[in-house]
Coordinates of C-alpha atoms in Angstrom, one line a residue:
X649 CA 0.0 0.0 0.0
X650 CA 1.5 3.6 -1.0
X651 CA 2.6 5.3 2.1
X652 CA 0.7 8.6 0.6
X653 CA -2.6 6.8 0.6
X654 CA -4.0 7.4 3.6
X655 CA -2.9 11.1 3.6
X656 CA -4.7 11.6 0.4
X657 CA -7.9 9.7 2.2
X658 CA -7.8 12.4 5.0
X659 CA -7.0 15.5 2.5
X660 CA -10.2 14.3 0.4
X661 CA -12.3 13.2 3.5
X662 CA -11.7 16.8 4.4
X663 CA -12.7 18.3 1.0
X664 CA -15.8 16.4 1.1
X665 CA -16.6 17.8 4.7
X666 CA -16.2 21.6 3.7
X667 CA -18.8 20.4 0.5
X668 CA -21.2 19.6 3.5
X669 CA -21.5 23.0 4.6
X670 CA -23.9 25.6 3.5
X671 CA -24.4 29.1 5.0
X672 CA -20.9 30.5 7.1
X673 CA -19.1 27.1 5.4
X674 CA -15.6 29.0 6.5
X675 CA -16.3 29.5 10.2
X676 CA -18.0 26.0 10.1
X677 CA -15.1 24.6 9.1
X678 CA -13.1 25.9 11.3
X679 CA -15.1 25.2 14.0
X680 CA -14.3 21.2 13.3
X681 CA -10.4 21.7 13.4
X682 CA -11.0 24.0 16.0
X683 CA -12.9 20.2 17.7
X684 CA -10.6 18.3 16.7
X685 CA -7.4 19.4 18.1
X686 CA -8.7 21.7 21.3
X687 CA -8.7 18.9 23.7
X688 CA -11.0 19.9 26.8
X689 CA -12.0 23.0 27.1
X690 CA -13.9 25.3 30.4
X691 CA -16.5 27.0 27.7
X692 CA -17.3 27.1 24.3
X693 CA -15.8 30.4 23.6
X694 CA -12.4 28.9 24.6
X695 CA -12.4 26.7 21.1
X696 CA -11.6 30.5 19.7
X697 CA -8.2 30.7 21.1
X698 CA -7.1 27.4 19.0
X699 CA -4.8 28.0 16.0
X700 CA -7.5 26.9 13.5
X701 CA -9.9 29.1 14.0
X702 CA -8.8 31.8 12.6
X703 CA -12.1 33.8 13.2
X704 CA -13.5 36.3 16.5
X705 CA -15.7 34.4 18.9
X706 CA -18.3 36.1 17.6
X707 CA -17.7 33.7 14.6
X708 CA -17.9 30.6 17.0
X709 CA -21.5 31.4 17.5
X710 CA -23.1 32.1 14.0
X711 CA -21.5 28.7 13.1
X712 CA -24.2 28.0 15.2
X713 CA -26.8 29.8 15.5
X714 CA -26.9 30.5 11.3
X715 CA -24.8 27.8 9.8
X716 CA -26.6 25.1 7.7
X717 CA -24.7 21.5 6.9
X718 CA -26.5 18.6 4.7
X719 CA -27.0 16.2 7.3
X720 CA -27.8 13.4 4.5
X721 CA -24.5 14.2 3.0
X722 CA -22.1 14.1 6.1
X723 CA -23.4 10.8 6.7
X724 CA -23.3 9.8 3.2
X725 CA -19.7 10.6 3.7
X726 CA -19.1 9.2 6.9
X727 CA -20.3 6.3 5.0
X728 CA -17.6 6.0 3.2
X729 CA -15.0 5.7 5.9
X730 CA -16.3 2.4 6.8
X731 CA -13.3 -0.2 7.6
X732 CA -13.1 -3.0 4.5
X733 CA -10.8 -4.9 7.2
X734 CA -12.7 -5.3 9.8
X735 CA -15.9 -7.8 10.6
X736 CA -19.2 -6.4 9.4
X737 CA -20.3 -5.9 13.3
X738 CA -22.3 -2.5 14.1
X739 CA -22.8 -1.6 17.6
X740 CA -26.5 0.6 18.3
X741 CA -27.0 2.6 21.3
X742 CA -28.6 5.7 22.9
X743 CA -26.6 8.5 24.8
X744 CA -28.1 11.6 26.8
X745 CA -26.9 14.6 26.7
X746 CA -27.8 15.7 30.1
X747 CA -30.1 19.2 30.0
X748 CA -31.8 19.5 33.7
X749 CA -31.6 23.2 33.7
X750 CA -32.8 24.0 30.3
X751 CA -35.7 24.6 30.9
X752 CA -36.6 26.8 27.9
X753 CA -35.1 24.1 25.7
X754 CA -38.0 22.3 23.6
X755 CA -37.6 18.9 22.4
X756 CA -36.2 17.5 25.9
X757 CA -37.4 14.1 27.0
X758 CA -36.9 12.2 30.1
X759 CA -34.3 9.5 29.9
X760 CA -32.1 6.9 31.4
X761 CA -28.5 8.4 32.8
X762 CA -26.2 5.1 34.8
X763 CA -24.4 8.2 37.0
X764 CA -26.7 11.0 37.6
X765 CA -30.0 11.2 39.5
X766 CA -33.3 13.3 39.5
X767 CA -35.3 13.1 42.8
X768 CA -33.6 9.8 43.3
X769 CA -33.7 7.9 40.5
X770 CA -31.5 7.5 37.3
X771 CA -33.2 9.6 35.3
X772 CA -32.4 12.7 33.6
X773 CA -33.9 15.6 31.2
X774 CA -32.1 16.0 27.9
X775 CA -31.7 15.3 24.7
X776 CA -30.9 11.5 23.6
X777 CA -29.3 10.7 20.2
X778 CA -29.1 6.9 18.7
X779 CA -25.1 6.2 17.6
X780 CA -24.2 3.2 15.0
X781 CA -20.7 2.8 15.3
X782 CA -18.8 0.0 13.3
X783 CA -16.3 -2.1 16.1
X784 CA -13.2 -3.6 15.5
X785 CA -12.1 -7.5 15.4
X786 CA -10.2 -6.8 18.7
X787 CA -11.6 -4.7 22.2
X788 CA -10.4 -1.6 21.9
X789 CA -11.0 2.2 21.9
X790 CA -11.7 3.0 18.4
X791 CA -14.9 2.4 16.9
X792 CA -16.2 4.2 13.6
X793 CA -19.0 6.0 14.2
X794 CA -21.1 6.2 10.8
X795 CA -24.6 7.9 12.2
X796 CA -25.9 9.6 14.6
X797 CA -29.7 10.8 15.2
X798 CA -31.3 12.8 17.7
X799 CA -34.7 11.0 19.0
X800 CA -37.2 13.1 18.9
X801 CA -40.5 13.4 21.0
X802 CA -42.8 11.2 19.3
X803 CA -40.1 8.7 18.3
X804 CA -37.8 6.0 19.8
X805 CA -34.9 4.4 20.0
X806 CA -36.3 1.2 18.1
X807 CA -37.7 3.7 15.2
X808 CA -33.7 5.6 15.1
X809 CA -32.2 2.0 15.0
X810 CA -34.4 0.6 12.4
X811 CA -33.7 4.0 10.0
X812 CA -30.2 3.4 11.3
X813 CA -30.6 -0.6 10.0
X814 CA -30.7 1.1 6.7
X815 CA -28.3 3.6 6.6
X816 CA -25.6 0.9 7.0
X817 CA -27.6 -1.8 4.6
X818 CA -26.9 0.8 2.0
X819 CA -23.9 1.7 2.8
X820 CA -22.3 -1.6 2.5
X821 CA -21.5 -3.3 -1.2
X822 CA -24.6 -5.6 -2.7
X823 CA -23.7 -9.4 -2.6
X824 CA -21.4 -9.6 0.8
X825 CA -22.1 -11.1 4.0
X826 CA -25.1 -10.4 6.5
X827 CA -24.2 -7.8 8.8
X828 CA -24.7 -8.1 12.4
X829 CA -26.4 -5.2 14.9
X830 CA -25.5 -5.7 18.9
X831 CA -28.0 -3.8 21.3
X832 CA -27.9 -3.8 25.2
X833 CA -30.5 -4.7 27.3
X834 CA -32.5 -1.2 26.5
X835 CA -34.0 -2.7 23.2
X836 CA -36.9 -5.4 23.0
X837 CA -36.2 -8.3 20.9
X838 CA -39.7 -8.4 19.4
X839 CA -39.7 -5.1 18.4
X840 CA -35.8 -5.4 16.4
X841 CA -37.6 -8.3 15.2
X842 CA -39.9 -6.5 13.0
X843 CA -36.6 -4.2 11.3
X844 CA -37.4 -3.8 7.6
X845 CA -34.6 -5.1 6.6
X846 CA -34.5 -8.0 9.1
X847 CA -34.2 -11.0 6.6
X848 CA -31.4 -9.3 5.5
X849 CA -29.5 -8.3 9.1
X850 CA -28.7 -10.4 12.0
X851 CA -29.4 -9.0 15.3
X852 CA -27.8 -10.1 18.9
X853 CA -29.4 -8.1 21.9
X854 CA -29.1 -9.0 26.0
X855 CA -32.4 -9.5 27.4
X856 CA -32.8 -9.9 31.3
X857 CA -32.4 -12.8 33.7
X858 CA -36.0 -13.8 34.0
X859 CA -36.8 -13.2 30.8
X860 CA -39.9 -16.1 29.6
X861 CA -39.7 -17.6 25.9
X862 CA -41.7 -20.4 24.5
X863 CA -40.4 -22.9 22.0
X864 CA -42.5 -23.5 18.8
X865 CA -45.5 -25.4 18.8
X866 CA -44.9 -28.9 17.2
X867 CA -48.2 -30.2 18.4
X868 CA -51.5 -30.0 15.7
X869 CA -55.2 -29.6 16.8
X870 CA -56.8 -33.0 17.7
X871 CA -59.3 -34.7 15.9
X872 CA -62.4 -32.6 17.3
X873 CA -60.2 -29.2 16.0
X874 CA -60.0 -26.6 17.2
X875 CA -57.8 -23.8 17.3
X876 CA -54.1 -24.6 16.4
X877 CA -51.4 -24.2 19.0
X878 CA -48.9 -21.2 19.0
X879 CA -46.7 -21.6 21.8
X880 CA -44.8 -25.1 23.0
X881 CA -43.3 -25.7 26.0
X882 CA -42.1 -22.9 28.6
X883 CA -38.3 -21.7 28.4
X884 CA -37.9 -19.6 31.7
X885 CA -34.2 -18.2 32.3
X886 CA -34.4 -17.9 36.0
X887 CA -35.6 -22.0 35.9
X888 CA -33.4 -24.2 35.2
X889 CA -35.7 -27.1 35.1
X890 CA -37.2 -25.9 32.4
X891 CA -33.7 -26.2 30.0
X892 CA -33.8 -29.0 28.1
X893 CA -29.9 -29.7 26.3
X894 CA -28.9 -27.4 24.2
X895 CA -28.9 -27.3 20.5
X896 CA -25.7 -25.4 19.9
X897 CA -22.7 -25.3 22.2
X898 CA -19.1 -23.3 22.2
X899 CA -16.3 -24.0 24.9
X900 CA -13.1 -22.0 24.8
X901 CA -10.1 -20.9 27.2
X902 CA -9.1 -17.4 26.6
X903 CA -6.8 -14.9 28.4
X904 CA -9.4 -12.4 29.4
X905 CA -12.0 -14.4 30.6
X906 CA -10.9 -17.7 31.2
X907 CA -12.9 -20.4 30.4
X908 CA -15.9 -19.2 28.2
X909 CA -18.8 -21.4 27.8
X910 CA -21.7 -20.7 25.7
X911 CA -25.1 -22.8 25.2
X912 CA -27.6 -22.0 22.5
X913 CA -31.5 -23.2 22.1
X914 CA -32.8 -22.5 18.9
X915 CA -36.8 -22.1 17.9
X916 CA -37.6 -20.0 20.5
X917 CA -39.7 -17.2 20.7
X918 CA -41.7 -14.2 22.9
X919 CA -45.0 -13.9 23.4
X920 CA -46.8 -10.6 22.7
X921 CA -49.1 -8.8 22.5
X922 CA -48.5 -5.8 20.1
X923 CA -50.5 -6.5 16.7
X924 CA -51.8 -3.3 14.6
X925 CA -53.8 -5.0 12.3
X926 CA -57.5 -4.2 13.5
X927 CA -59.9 -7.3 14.6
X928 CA -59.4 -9.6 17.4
X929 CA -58.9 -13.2 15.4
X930 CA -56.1 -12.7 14.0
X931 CA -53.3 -14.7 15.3
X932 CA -50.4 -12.6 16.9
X933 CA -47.1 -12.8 15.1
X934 CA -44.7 -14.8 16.9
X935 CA -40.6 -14.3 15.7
X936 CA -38.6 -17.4 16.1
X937 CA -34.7 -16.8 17.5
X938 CA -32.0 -18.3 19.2
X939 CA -31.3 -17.6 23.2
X940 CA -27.9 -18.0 24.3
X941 CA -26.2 -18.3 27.5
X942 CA -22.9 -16.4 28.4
X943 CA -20.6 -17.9 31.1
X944 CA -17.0 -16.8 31.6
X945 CA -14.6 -17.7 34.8
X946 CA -13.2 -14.7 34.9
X947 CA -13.2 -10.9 34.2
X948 CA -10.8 -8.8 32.7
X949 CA -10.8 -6.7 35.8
X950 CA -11.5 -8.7 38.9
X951 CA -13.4 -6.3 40.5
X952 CA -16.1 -7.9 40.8
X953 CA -17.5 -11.4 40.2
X954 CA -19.0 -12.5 36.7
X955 CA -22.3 -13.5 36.0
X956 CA -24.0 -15.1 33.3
X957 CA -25.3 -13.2 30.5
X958 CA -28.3 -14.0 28.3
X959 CA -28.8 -13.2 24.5
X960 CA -31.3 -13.2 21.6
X961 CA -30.5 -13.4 18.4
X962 CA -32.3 -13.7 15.4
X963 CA -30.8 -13.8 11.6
X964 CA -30.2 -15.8 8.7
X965 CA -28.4 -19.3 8.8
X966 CA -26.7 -21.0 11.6
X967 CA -25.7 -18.7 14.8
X968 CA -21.4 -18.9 15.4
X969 CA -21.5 -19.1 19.2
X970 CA -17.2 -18.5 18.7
X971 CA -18.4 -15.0 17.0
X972 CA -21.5 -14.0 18.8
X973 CA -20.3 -14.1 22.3
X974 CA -16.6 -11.8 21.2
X975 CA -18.9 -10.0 19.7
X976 CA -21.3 -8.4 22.3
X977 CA -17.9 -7.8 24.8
X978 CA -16.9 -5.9 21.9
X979 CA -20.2 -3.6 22.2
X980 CA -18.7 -1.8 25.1
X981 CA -15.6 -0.4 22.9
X982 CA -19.1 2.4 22.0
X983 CA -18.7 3.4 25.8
X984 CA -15.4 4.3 25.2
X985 CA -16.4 7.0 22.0
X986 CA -19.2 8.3 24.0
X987 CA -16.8 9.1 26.7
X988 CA -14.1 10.5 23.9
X989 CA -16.8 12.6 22.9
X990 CA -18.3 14.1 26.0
X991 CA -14.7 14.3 27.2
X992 CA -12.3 14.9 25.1
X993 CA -14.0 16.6 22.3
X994 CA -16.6 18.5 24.1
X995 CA -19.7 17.2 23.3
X996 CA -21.6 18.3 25.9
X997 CA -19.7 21.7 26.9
X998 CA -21.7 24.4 24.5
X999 CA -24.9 25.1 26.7
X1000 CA -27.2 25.3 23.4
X1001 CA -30.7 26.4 23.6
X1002 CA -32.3 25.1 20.8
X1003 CA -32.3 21.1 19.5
X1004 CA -31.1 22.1 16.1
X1005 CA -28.2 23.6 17.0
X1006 CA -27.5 20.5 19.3
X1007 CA -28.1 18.3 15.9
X1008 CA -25.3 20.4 14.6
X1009 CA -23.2 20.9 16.8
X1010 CA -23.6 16.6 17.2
X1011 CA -22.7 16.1 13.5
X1012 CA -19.7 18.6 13.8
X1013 CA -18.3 16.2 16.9
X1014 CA -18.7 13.0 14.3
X1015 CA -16.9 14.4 11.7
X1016 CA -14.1 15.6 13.9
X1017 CA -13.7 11.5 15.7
X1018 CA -13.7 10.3 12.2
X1019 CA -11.0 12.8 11.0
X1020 CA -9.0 11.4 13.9
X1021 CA -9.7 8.3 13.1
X1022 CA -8.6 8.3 9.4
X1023 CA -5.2 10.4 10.8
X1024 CA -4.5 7.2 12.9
X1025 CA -2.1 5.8 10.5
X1026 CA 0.2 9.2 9.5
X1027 CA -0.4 10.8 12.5
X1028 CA 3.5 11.2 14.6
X1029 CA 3.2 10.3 18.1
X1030 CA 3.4 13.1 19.9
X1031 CA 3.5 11.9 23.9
X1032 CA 3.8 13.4 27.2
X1033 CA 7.0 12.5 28.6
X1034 CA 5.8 10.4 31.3
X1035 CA 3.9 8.3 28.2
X1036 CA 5.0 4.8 26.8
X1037 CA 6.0 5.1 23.3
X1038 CA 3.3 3.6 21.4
X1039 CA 3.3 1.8 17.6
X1040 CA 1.9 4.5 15.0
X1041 CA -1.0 2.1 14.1
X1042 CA -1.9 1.5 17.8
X1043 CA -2.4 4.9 19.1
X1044 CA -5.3 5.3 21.5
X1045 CA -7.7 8.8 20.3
X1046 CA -6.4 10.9 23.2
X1047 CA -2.6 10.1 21.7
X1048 CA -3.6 10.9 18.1
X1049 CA -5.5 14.7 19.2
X1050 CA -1.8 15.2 20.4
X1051 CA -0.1 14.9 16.9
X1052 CA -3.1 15.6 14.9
X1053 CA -1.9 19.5 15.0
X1054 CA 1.2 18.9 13.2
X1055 CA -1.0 17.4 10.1
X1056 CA -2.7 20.8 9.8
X1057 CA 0.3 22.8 7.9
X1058 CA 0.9 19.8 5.1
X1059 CA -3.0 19.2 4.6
X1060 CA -3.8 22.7 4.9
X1061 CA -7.4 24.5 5.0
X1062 CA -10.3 24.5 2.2
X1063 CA -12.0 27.3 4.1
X1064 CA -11.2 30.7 3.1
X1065 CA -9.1 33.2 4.7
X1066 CA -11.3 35.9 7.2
X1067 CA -11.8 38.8 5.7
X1068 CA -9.9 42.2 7.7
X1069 CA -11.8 44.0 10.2
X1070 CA -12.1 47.6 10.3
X1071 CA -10.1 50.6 7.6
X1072 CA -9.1 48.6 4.5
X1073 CA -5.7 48.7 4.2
X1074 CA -3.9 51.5 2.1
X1075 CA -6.8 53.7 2.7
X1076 CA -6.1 57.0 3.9
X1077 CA -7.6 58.7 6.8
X1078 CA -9.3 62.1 6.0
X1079 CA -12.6 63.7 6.2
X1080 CA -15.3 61.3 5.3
X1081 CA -13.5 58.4 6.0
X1082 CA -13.7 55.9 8.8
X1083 CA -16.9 54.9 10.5
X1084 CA -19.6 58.2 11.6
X1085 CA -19.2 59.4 15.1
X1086 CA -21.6 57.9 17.9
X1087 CA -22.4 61.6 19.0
X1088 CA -21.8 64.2 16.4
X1089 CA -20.9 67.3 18.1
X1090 CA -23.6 70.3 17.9
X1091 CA -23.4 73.3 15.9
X1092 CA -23.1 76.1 17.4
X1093 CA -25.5 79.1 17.1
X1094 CA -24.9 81.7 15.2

């Protein structure tokens, strides 16, 4: 591979983000270098003093409050970023950015924060947006973020994650393998069940310990009739008496986790109740999946002991148990970007008043991880000299922020130049000239 190649990716993944901006493109754009390299700033004005931005803070604002961007195109391009190297495994969730004192903000909702509180309980008021993130074959803490959507009141998560679905279906080439989604426990099976593009997508999402499925009915209607069965026998994860064996099973010894053990029943399904199609005799679609059973000896950290995690997951062919279970402790590498983001590149510092400008401000933070991301491999490391010298092609985020600065000069800036402030220059000073006076002295009286 040329050496220049993924230099000329970065210079034309940066062309193509300056094409995404409309109205006050410049200040815009300068606003995500100005992201990208700050680090962690008190306020929002602060990302003014950076050597990008080579605008007043008054600048920083209308990017803001005035400045359009194409939010199809920046994730068309986003799109295209997506690693050919790496397993076709997309992680989905929901993060809040936290608003309890906003209250002239519209749009906020109520939702589920693991650290802060309201009157007691882990709820906050905010604004929530639905990340797809592409992880890597190993744990680690890059992802690549491809989309990112605000939910809206009215909406959910499920509704995000199914558009979501799509935006990768159609971003990957027609013909290759099925791509598989992984969701935490916050998303019902049933419902990712019902994805448009499920026969297409496999799904793996944790559902809780006492979680109730039923197998498929194999039994028919006797000889007198009657209705035909839809559930079989009872699969209850809290009873153990009710496992029969299993139908799939993985056992492995790894580093991490020790001995990992994994048990799969297939042709099982949840009962439910949701059915929009009017009437009362029609029968209630039932979706047919495979629950699994996470064991592990170990932790990675011992701080604590391990427990046994249950799955669902539901796609086309035959489930790999060796693939399915690496690949939901790979889900938590997202906790890592949302914590990069919030962080590192400010996410949640600019106190906003209005959603749309959140939505921007949101899109400006993707573009700026995925510029760091794409500077991974010709980025020089740059460390603190109590660091470890790290590998070029194993820098963390936080390492490649440090060196990202000294890619600015040879890539240089699309945006144009600021225009001077105040007398042109070369224009001479004499009566008429310059700007009125504030309080023109009075004529006197003849």
């Amino acid at each position: 591979m040329n050496a220049s190649a993924p230099l000329d990716h970065l210079q034309a993944f940066r062309n193509g983000v300056y094409h995404c901006f409309d109205h006050r493109s410049d200040a815009l754009f300068n606003l995500f270098d100005a992201i990208t390299v700050a680090g962690l700033v008190p306020s929002f004005a602060h990302l003014s003093l950076q050597g990008p931005f080579e605008r007043g803070h008054g600048s920083l604002y209308a990017a803001l409050t005035k400045g359009t961007l194409d939010a199809e195109r920046v994730r068309v391009l986003v799109g295209t970023t997506l690693n050919a190297d790496h397993p076709l495994v997309f992680a989905i969730d929901t993060s809040t950015w936290v608003r309890n004192d906003a209250e002239t903000s519209p749009q906020r909702g109520y939702f589920y924060h693991p650290s802060r509180h309201s009157a007691g309980k882990p709820v906050v008021a905010g604004w929530s947006y639905s990340w797809v993130a592409q992880l890597g074959p190993v744990s680690s803490s890059w992802t690549a973020p491809l989309d990112v959507r605000r939910v809206a009141p009215g909406r959910t998560a499920h509704e995000l994650a199914d558009e979501q679905v799509q935006h990768v279906v159609n971003v990957l080439p027609a013909g290759g393998a099925s791509p598989l989604f992984v969701f935490d426990g916050g998303y019902d099976p049933v419902r990712l069940s019902k994805l448009k593009d499920a026969d297409r997508v496999s799904v793996l999402v944790r559902v809780r310990r006492n979680r109730r499925f039923f197998f498929d009915a194999t039994t028919r209607p006797g000889p007198q009739g009657g209705r035909p069965r839809i559930h079989g026998a009872k699969f209850l994860c809290a009873d153990q008496t009710t496992w029969p064996a299993p139908h799939l099973e993985h056992l492995e010894t790894t580093e991490q986790y020790g001995t990992v053990h994994v048990r799969a029943w297939t042709g099982l399904h949840v009962k439910t109740t949701q059915d929009t199609r009017p009437g009362s005799r029609h029968f209630k679609p039932t979706y047919s999946g495979t629950v699994l059973l996470l064991e592990v000896a170990k932790l990675p950290r011992e701080t604590r002991q391990p427990q046994a995690f249950w799955l669902w997951w539901r796609g086309p062919g035959v489930p790999d148990l060796a693939m399915l279970w690496r690949a939901y402790t790979r889900r938590f590498d997202l906790e890592h970007t949302f914590r990069f983001c919030k962080q590192t590149l400010n996410w949640e510092t600019p106190r906003l008043r209005h959603p749309e400008q959140a939505d921007r401000w949101t899109l400006l933070v993707l573009l700026a991880f995925t510029q760091l991301r794409l500077a991974q491999p010709v980025v020089t490391d740059t460390r603190l000299p109590w660091q470890r010298p790290q590998e070029r092609g194993r820098l963390t985020p936080s390492r490649v922020r440090q060196g990202f600065v000294q890619l600015l000069v040879p890539l240089g800036s699309p945006a144009c130049a600021p225009k001077p402030s105040g007398r042109s220059p070369g224009r001479p000073k004499g009566k008429g000239s310059g700007r009125a006076p504030r309080f023109p002295a009075l004529k006197k009286s003849a």
